[in-house]
Short mmCIF file of C-alpha atoms and ligand atoms in Angstrom, two decimals:
data_model
loop_
_atom_site.label_atom_id
_atom_site.label_comp_id
_atom_site.label_asym_id
_atom_site.label_seq_id
_atom_site.Cartn_x
_atom_site.Cartn_y
_atom_site.Cartn_z
CA UNK D 1 63.56 61.47 -21.57
CA UNK D 2 62.19 64.67 -21.56
CA UNK D 3 64.50 67.44 -21.68
CA UNK D 4 63.51 69.83 -18.77
CA UNK D 5 61.97 72.37 -20.87
CA UNK D 6 59.00 70.02 -20.94
CA UNK D 7 58.40 69.71 -17.77
CA UNK D 8 60.01 72.80 -15.42
CA UNK D 9 57.26 73.96 -13.55
CA UNK D 10 55.58 77.05 -14.65
CA UNK D 11 52.89 79.45 -14.74
CA UNK D 12 53.45 82.78 -16.49
CA UNK D 13 53.59 86.50 -15.16
CA UNK D 14 50.03 87.52 -13.93
CA UNK D 15 48.90 90.44 -16.09
CA UNK D 16 49.80 93.63 -14.54
CA UNK D 17 52.74 92.37 -12.14
CA UNK D 18 55.49 94.02 -12.38
CA UNK D 19 57.46 92.02 -10.20
CA UNK D 20 60.48 90.55 -11.50
CA UNK D 21 59.36 87.09 -9.42
CA UNK D 22 55.96 85.82 -8.80
CA UNK D 23 54.36 83.62 -6.80
CA UNK D 24 52.23 80.49 -7.87
CA UNK D 25 49.19 80.99 -7.80
CA UNK D 26 48.47 77.98 -6.35
CA UNK D 27 50.18 78.15 -3.61
CA UNK D 28 51.28 76.30 -1.29
CA UNK D 29 52.26 73.37 -3.19
CA UNK D 30 52.82 71.21 -0.31
CA UNK D 31 50.34 71.80 2.58
CA UNK D 32 51.21 71.33 6.48
CA UNK D 33 49.49 67.81 6.54
CA UNK D 34 50.69 66.56 3.32
CA UNK D 35 52.00 63.14 5.04
CA UNK D 36 49.95 61.31 7.94
CA UNK D 37 52.74 62.34 10.71
CA UNK D 38 53.75 66.01 9.61
CA UNK D 39 52.92 69.13 11.34
CA UNK D 40 54.92 71.37 8.91
CA UNK D 41 56.17 70.74 5.66
CA UNK D 42 58.87 73.37 4.48
CA UNK D 43 62.58 74.60 3.66
CA UNK D 44 62.84 71.47 0.98
CA UNK D 45 64.91 70.78 -1.85
CA UNK D 46 64.09 69.48 -5.27
CA UNK D 47 65.73 68.53 -8.50
CA UNK D 48 65.49 66.62 -11.62
CA UNK D 49 65.49 62.85 -11.43
CA UNK D 50 64.64 60.53 -13.90
CA UNK D 51 61.88 61.31 -16.19
CA UNK D 52 60.44 64.48 -13.57
CA UNK D 53 61.36 65.32 -9.79
CA UNK D 54 63.25 64.23 -7.00
CA UNK D 55 63.40 65.94 -3.36
CA UNK D 56 64.51 65.68 -0.01
CA UNK D 57 62.16 67.17 2.56
CA UNK D 58 61.98 68.94 5.84
CA UNK D 59 58.77 67.46 7.68
CA UNK D 60 58.57 67.96 11.81
CA UNK D 61 56.17 65.34 13.11
CA UNK D 62 53.50 66.27 15.20
CA UNK D 63 56.00 65.83 18.05
CA UNK D 64 57.81 68.45 16.39
CA UNK D 65 60.77 66.69 16.14
CA UNK D 66 62.71 67.33 12.87
CA UNK D 67 63.30 65.05 9.91
CA UNK D 68 64.04 64.73 6.43
CA UNK D 69 61.77 62.53 4.00
CA UNK D 70 62.84 61.77 0.44
CA UNK D 71 59.62 62.47 -2.32
CA UNK D 72 58.98 62.72 -5.91
CA UNK D 73 56.97 64.41 -8.91
CA UNK D 74 56.36 63.97 -12.37
CA UNK D 75 55.59 67.92 -12.65
CA UNK D 76 57.75 69.38 -9.91
CA UNK D 77 54.42 70.45 -8.13
CA UNK D 78 52.21 67.05 -6.85
CA UNK D 79 54.64 65.82 -5.01
CA UNK D 80 54.30 62.05 -3.04
CA UNK D 81 56.74 62.27 -0.05
CA UNK D 82 57.60 59.26 1.94
CA UNK D 83 55.90 58.30 5.14
CA UNK D 84 59.03 56.83 6.59
CA UNK D 85 62.04 59.68 7.27
CA UNK D 86 65.14 59.10 5.11
CA UNK D 87 67.55 55.92 6.89
CA UNK D 88 71.04 56.85 6.11
CA UNK D 89 73.88 54.35 6.23
CA UNK D 90 77.57 55.17 6.47
CA UNK D 91 79.14 56.74 3.78
CA UNK D 92 83.00 57.96 3.63
CA UNK D 93 83.17 57.43 7.69
CA UNK D 94 81.72 55.47 10.12
CA UNK D 95 77.53 56.13 11.06
CA UNK D 96 77.64 59.89 13.31
CA UNK D 97 75.28 60.65 15.33
CA UNK D 98 71.84 63.22 14.64
CA UNK D 99 69.72 63.94 16.86
CA UNK D 100 68.25 65.95 13.70
CA UNK D 101 67.68 66.67 10.61
CA UNK D 102 66.08 70.05 8.76
CA UNK D 103 66.36 72.41 5.93
CA UNK D 104 67.92 70.23 3.61
CA UNK D 105 69.39 71.01 -0.38
CA UNK D 106 70.12 68.54 -3.07
CA UNK D 107 72.84 68.82 -5.85
CA UNK D 108 74.14 66.50 -8.44
CA UNK D 109 77.83 66.37 -8.93
CA UNK D 110 79.80 64.49 -11.21
CA UNK D 111 77.73 61.19 -10.55
CA UNK D 112 75.42 61.50 -7.78
CA UNK D 113 73.12 63.41 -5.47
CA UNK D 114 74.40 64.66 -2.81
CA UNK D 115 72.72 66.65 0.01
CA UNK D 116 73.75 68.77 2.71
CA UNK D 117 70.89 69.71 6.17
CA UNK D 118 71.48 70.86 9.45
CA UNK D 119 72.31 67.79 11.61
CA UNK D 120 72.13 68.04 14.80
CA UNK D 121 75.75 67.23 16.41
CA UNK D 122 75.68 68.98 20.13
CA UNK D 123 73.94 71.89 18.27
CA UNK D 124 73.64 71.99 14.65
CA UNK D 125 76.52 72.02 11.69
CA UNK D 126 76.42 70.60 8.13
CA UNK D 127 75.93 67.01 7.06
CA UNK D 128 76.33 65.57 4.41
CA UNK D 129 75.22 62.34 2.59
CA UNK D 130 74.43 60.89 -1.04
CA UNK D 131 72.51 59.29 -3.34
CA UNK D 132 72.22 57.66 -6.19
CA UNK D 133 68.53 57.06 -6.39
CA UNK D 134 66.67 57.98 -3.64
CA UNK D 135 66.21 54.74 -1.91
CA UNK D 136 69.36 53.90 -0.26
CA UNK D 137 71.17 56.94 1.37
CA UNK D 138 74.95 57.32 2.45
CA UNK D 139 75.86 59.93 5.66
CA UNK D 140 79.12 61.10 5.87
CA UNK D 141 81.53 62.99 7.60
CA UNK D 142 79.67 66.21 9.34
CA UNK D 143 81.63 69.38 7.04
CA UNK D 144 81.92 71.41 10.15
CA UNK D 145 82.02 71.97 13.80
CA UNK D 146 79.18 73.21 15.00
CA UNK D 147 77.26 76.07 14.97
CA UNK D 148 76.90 76.47 11.80
CA UNK D 149 73.49 76.28 9.23
CA UNK D 150 72.10 76.15 5.53
CA UNK D 151 75.33 74.37 4.26
CA UNK D 152 74.79 75.09 0.38
CA UNK D 153 77.17 73.10 -2.76
CA UNK D 154 78.00 74.11 -6.04
CA UNK D 155 76.91 71.86 -8.22
CA UNK D 156 80.27 71.53 -9.78
CA UNK D 157 83.84 71.72 -8.57
CA UNK D 158 85.59 75.04 -8.51
CA UNK D 159 89.38 74.61 -9.43
CA UNK D 160 89.68 71.00 -8.46
CA UNK D 161 87.58 70.97 -5.37
CA UNK D 162 83.72 70.97 -4.04
CA UNK D 163 82.68 74.33 -2.85
CA UNK D 164 80.05 74.89 0.03
CA UNK D 165 78.73 77.88 1.47
CA UNK D 166 77.88 78.06 5.04
CA UNK D 167 76.52 80.11 7.55
CA UNK D 168 78.59 80.14 10.96
CA UNK D 169 75.83 80.93 13.83
CA UNK D 170 75.17 80.05 17.49
CA UNK D 171 73.17 77.11 19.09
CA UNK D 172 70.37 78.96 19.56
CA UNK D 173 68.00 82.09 17.25
CA UNK D 174 71.07 83.15 16.10
CA UNK D 175 71.07 86.86 15.97
CA UNK D 176 74.27 87.70 13.77
CA UNK D 177 75.68 85.46 10.08
CA UNK D 178 77.54 85.55 7.06
CA UNK D 179 77.97 83.68 4.31
CA UNK D 180 81.30 82.24 4.01
CA UNK D 181 82.64 79.65 1.36
CA UNK D 182 85.38 76.08 1.93
CA UNK D 183 87.08 73.89 0.15
CA UNK D 184 87.57 69.98 -0.13
CA UNK D 185 89.43 68.01 -2.30
CA UNK D 186 86.96 64.88 -1.13
CA UNK D 187 83.90 65.95 0.70
CA UNK D 188 85.15 64.81 3.66
CA UNK D 189 87.88 67.76 4.45
CA UNK D 190 87.24 71.16 4.09
CA UNK D 191 89.44 74.33 4.53
CA UNK D 192 89.71 77.67 2.90
CA UNK D 193 87.15 79.10 4.70
CA UNK D 194 86.73 82.43 3.34
CA UNK D 195 84.24 85.04 3.93
CA UNK D 196 81.60 85.76 1.02
CA UNK D 197 78.64 88.36 1.91
CA UNK D 198 78.15 89.84 5.14
CA UNK D 199 74.93 91.71 6.54
CA UNK D 200 74.16 95.08 5.15
CA UNK D 201 74.63 98.27 7.24
CA UNK D 202 71.07 98.87 8.47
CA UNK D 203 69.49 101.10 6.63
CA UNK D 204 71.31 100.62 3.46
CA UNK D 205 69.05 97.50 2.65
CA UNK D 206 67.13 96.75 6.11
CA UNK D 207 65.35 93.69 5.20
CA UNK D 208 68.95 92.07 5.29
CA UNK D 209 70.61 93.69 8.08
CA UNK D 210 70.54 90.66 10.71
CA UNK D 211 71.46 87.67 9.00
CA UNK D 212 72.17 85.74 5.66
CA UNK D 213 72.76 82.64 4.46
CA UNK D 214 72.56 80.66 1.41
CA UNK D 215 69.33 79.72 -0.41
CA UNK D 216 69.22 77.59 -3.16
CA UNK D 217 72.23 75.73 -5.46
CA UNK D 218 73.89 78.43 -6.88
CA UNK D 219 73.40 77.80 -11.07
CA UNK D 220 75.76 79.13 -13.51
CA UNK D 221 74.39 82.32 -16.10
CA UNK D 222 76.42 84.37 -18.21
CA UNK D 223 77.77 86.79 -15.74
CA UNK D 224 78.70 84.43 -13.10
CA UNK D 225 76.51 82.17 -10.35
CA UNK D 226 73.63 83.45 -9.66
CA UNK D 227 72.47 82.71 -6.03
CA UNK D 228 68.67 83.00 -4.09
CA UNK D 229 69.75 83.35 -0.38
CA UNK D 230 67.71 84.75 2.56
CA UNK D 231 67.86 88.24 4.16
CA UNK D 232 66.89 88.93 8.00
CA UNK D 233 65.85 92.08 9.90
CA UNK D 234 64.93 91.87 13.45
CA UNK D 235 61.64 93.58 14.06
CA UNK D 236 59.52 94.31 17.42
CA UNK D 237 57.59 91.15 16.15
CA UNK D 238 60.44 89.58 16.03
CA UNK D 239 62.90 88.05 12.96
CA UNK D 240 60.98 88.34 9.01
CA UNK D 241 62.92 86.09 6.67
CA UNK D 242 63.08 88.00 2.71
CA UNK D 243 64.58 86.39 0.02
CA UNK D 244 67.70 87.89 -2.60
CA UNK D 245 69.81 87.24 -5.15
CA UNK D 246 73.77 87.60 -5.38
CA UNK D 247 75.79 87.19 -8.21
CA UNK D 248 79.45 85.50 -7.51
CA UNK D 249 82.60 85.44 -9.53
CA UNK D 250 82.54 81.81 -11.95
CA UNK D 251 86.26 80.84 -10.94
CA UNK D 252 86.16 82.61 -7.59
CA UNK D 253 82.98 82.65 -6.16
CA UNK D 254 84.19 83.88 -3.04
CA UNK D 255 83.65 87.50 -4.30
CA UNK D 256 80.33 88.49 -4.79
CA UNK D 257 79.49 91.20 -8.18
CA UNK D 258 76.41 92.39 -7.28
CA UNK D 259 73.62 92.02 -4.63
CA UNK D 260 69.87 93.15 -4.79
CA UNK D 261 69.88 95.84 -2.17
CA UNK D 262 65.64 95.68 -2.75
CA UNK D 263 64.42 92.02 -1.79
CA UNK D 264 62.69 89.46 -4.69
CA UNK D 265 60.71 88.37 -2.34
CA UNK D 266 59.32 89.38 1.00
CA UNK D 267 56.54 87.50 3.83
CA UNK D 268 53.23 89.32 1.98
CA UNK D 269 50.92 86.43 0.85
CA UNK D 270 48.50 84.44 3.73
CA UNK D 271 50.70 81.26 3.87
CA UNK D 272 53.88 83.67 4.09
CA UNK D 273 52.82 85.42 7.06
CA UNK D 274 50.90 82.86 8.80
CA UNK D 275 51.96 79.29 10.33
CA UNK D 276 53.93 78.28 12.94
CA UNK D 277 56.83 80.89 12.39
CA UNK D 278 54.91 84.18 10.62
CA UNK D 279 56.63 85.78 8.22
CA UNK D 280 59.54 83.75 6.45
CA UNK D 281 60.02 83.36 2.55
CA UNK D 282 63.31 80.63 3.21
CA UNK D 283 64.29 79.51 -0.56
CA UNK D 284 66.05 76.09 -0.60
CA UNK D 285 65.79 75.20 -4.32
CA UNK D 286 65.76 76.47 -7.35
CA UNK D 287 65.00 74.42 -10.88
CA UNK D 288 65.79 76.09 -14.56
CA UNK D 289 66.11 75.47 -18.02
CA UNK D 290 68.72 78.20 -19.00
CA UNK D 291 65.71 80.66 -19.28
CA UNK D 292 63.17 80.16 -16.75
CA UNK D 293 63.58 79.43 -13.12
CA UNK D 294 61.40 78.37 -10.14
CA UNK D 295 62.11 78.80 -6.94
CA UNK D 296 60.66 76.25 -3.89
CA UNK D 297 60.65 78.08 -0.68
CA UNK D 298 59.41 77.39 2.78
CA UNK D 299 56.47 79.81 3.74
CA UNK D 300 56.12 80.69 7.74
CA UNK D 301 57.58 77.47 8.67
CA UNK D 302 54.72 75.00 7.46
CA UNK D 303 54.28 74.78 4.09
CA UNK D 304 56.06 74.94 0.46
CA UNK D 305 56.00 77.34 -1.93
CA UNK D 306 57.27 78.27 -5.17
CA UNK D 307 58.09 81.93 -6.99
CA UNK D 308 58.81 82.13 -11.03
CA UNK D 309 61.16 84.77 -12.97
CA UNK D 310 63.44 84.94 -15.82
CA UNK D 311 66.76 84.35 -15.42
CA UNK D 312 68.10 87.22 -17.67
CA UNK D 313 65.39 89.89 -16.03
CA UNK D 314 66.59 87.90 -12.48
CA UNK D 315 70.67 89.24 -13.15
CA UNK D 316 69.52 92.32 -14.89
CA UNK D 317 67.64 93.12 -11.48
CA UNK D 318 70.45 92.11 -9.92
CA UNK D 319 73.07 94.13 -11.17
CA UNK D 320 70.98 97.43 -11.48
CA UNK D 321 69.77 97.36 -7.79
CA UNK D 322 73.02 96.17 -6.73
CA UNK D 323 74.31 97.46 -3.09
CA UNK D 324 77.89 96.81 -4.54
C1 BMA U 1 66.39 79.28 11.15
C2 BMA U 1 65.86 77.89 11.07
C3 BMA U 1 64.90 77.84 9.72
C4 BMA U 1 64.00 78.50 9.59
C5 BMA U 1 64.26 80.18 10.53
C6 BMA U 1 63.37 81.05 10.51
O1 BMA U 1 66.55 79.35 12.21
O2 BMA U 1 65.15 77.12 11.95
O3 BMA U 1 64.30 76.58 10.06
O4 BMA U 1 62.95 78.55 8.64
O5 BMA U 1 64.51 79.79 11.45
O6 BMA U 1 62.34 80.67 11.51
#
């Protein structure tokens, strides 16, 4: 098996660029019509799998129904996405209703890949499933009561329990939102809910003053868990979604150590400014090799883009520009 160092999708910082993170020059990597039925493909998650990568993709169809599809790639950039949505079998419970599925995240824990997404069950809540091979998928109990979005698992148990970030919400285009953490002994029953981070007081850091939500699965650095998250400001033209970073305590991840006052990436490229929902940068996955990180994000609720950075630089930036 090749090591991640050999195949991490990567492009060096463009000459003259002073930003801590930069976009892939060939963005978007997945276009809106990438599969025959799609209207848009965005807010999707990828993980290392076999000698390449696998992912779970949000593909809205041309009736604009939201569903999740498995996909595969050798290099993390060129993707083959199944033309049929994932069909789930019963996991740790009987099959539960799912009116729609969107915004998946994926992580490997212990012996299998776990998938979380926004599951339509009398409104959005957090759906959970697992797979060993990205062929058969087993749907488990929803983690929470509706309404909730942006459920992101930690990639390992913390103090013996599974841990998940989420964002309680309403049934619409929620005008509020803070990040909470919950714990579970078995991936079925969730409790010990604690507040992790709230929106910033306007005008302290205005890009994240309306709502925030966990983005990629956090990964460990020397300083703690590095989490990419989205922050939203409500402008006279509607919501604008940008990406920031936070560092959470290794053993007590409900404790935020640092959090960026400036954003790391905000809508500025054409494909982020124009699309079905203009002005959205929405991170859902991060691949890393201990030194470098590649972040996958949905752009304008239409396509998928990538951004790169050096972990050391991102950690230093987060510490040196922290709002805390
Ligand atoms: C959220 C979700 C996301 C979407 C975002 C911006 O509420 O619907 O899927 O990217 O809004 O439209």
